[in-house]
Coordinates of N, CA and C in Angstrom, one line a residue:
X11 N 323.5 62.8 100.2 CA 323.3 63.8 99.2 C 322.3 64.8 99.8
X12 N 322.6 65.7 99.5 CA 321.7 67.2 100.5 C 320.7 67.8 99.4
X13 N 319.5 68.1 100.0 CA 318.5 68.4 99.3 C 318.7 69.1 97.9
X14 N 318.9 70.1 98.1 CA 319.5 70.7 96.8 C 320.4 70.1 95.7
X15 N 321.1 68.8 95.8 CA 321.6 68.3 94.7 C 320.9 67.1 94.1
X16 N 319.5 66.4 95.4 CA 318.7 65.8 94.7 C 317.8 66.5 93.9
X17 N 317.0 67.8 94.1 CA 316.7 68.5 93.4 C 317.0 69.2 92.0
X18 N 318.2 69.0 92.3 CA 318.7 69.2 91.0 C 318.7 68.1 89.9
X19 N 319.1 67.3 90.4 CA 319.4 65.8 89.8 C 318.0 65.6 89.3
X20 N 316.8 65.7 90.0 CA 315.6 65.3 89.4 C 315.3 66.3 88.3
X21 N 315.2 67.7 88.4 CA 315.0 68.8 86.9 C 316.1 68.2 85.7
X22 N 317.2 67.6 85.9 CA 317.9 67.1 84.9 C 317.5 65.6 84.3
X23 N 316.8 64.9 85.8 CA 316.2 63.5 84.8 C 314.6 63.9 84.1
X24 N 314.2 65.1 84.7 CA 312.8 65.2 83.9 C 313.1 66.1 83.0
X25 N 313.8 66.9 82.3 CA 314.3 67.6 81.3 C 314.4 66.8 80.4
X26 N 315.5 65.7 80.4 CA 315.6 64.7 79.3 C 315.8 65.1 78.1
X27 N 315.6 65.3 77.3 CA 316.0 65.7 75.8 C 315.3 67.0 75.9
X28 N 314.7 67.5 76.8 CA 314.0 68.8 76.1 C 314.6 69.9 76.4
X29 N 315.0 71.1 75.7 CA 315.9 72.2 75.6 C 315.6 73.0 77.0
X30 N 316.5 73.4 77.4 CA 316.4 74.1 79.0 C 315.1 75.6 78.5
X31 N 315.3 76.1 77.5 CA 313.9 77.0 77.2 C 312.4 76.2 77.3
X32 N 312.4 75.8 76.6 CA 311.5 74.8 76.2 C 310.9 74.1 77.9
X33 N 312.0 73.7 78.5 CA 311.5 73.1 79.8 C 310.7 74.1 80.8
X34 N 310.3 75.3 80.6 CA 309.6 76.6 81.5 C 308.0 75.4 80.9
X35 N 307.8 75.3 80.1 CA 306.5 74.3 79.5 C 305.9 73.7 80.1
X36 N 306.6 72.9 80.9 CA 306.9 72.1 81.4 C 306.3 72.0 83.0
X37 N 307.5 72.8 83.2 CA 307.4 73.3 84.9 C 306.5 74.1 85.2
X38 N 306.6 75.8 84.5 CA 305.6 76.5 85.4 C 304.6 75.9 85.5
X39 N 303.7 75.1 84.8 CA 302.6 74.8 84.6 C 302.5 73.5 85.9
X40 N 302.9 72.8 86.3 CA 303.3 71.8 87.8 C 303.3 73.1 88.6
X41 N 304.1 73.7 88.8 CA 304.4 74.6 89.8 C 302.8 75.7 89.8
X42 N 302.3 75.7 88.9 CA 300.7 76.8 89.1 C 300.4 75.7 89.7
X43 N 300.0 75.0 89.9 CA 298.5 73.4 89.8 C 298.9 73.0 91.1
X44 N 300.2 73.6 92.1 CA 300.4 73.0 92.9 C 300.0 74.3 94.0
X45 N 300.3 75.4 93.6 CA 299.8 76.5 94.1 C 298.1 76.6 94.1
X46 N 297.6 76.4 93.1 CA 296.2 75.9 93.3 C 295.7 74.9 94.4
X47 N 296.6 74.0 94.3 CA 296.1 72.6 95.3 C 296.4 73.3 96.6
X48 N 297.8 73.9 96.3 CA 297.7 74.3 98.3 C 296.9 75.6 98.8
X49 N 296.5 76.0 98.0 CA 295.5 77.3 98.3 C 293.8 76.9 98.7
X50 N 293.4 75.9 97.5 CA 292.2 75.1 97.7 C 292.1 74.4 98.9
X51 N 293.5 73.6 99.3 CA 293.5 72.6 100.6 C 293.5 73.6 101.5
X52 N 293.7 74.8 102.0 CA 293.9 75.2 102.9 C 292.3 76.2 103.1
X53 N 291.6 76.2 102.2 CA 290.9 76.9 102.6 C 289.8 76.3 102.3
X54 N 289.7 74.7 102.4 CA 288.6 73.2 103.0 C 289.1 73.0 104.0
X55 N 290.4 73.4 104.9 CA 290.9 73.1 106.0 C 290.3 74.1 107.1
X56 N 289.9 75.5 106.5 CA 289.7 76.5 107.3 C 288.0 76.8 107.0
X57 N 287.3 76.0 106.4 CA 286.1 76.0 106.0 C 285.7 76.9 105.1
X58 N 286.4 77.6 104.2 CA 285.9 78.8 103.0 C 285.3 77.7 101.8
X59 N 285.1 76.1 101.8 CA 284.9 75.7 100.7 C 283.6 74.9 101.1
X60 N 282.4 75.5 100.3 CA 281.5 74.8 100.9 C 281.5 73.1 100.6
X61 N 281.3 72.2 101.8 CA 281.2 71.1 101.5 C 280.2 70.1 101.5
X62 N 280.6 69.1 100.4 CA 279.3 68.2 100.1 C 278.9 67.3 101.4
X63 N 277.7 66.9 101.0 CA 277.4 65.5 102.1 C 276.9 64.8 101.3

């Protein structure tokens, strides 16, 4: 099975009963938090984040 149809297949098992409007609820908010994470990881990787000891 090729990426794109597992991907698919997973938004329709995590949808589940909830109305395809309704599901933006859902998602954008995963999809911000992950944009967050990779922005913050990248810039403790490049040293802009001061770190503890």
């Amino acid at each position: 099975m090729d990426l794109i149809k597992e991907l698919w297949q997973a938004a329709v098992n995590l949808r589940g009963s909830i109305e395809a409007p309704d599901y933006k609820r859902y998602v954008l908010p995963l999809i911000f938090f992950r944009f967050l994470s990779l922005r913050y990881e990248r810039r403790w990787v490049t040293g802009k984040v001061a770190r503890q000891r």
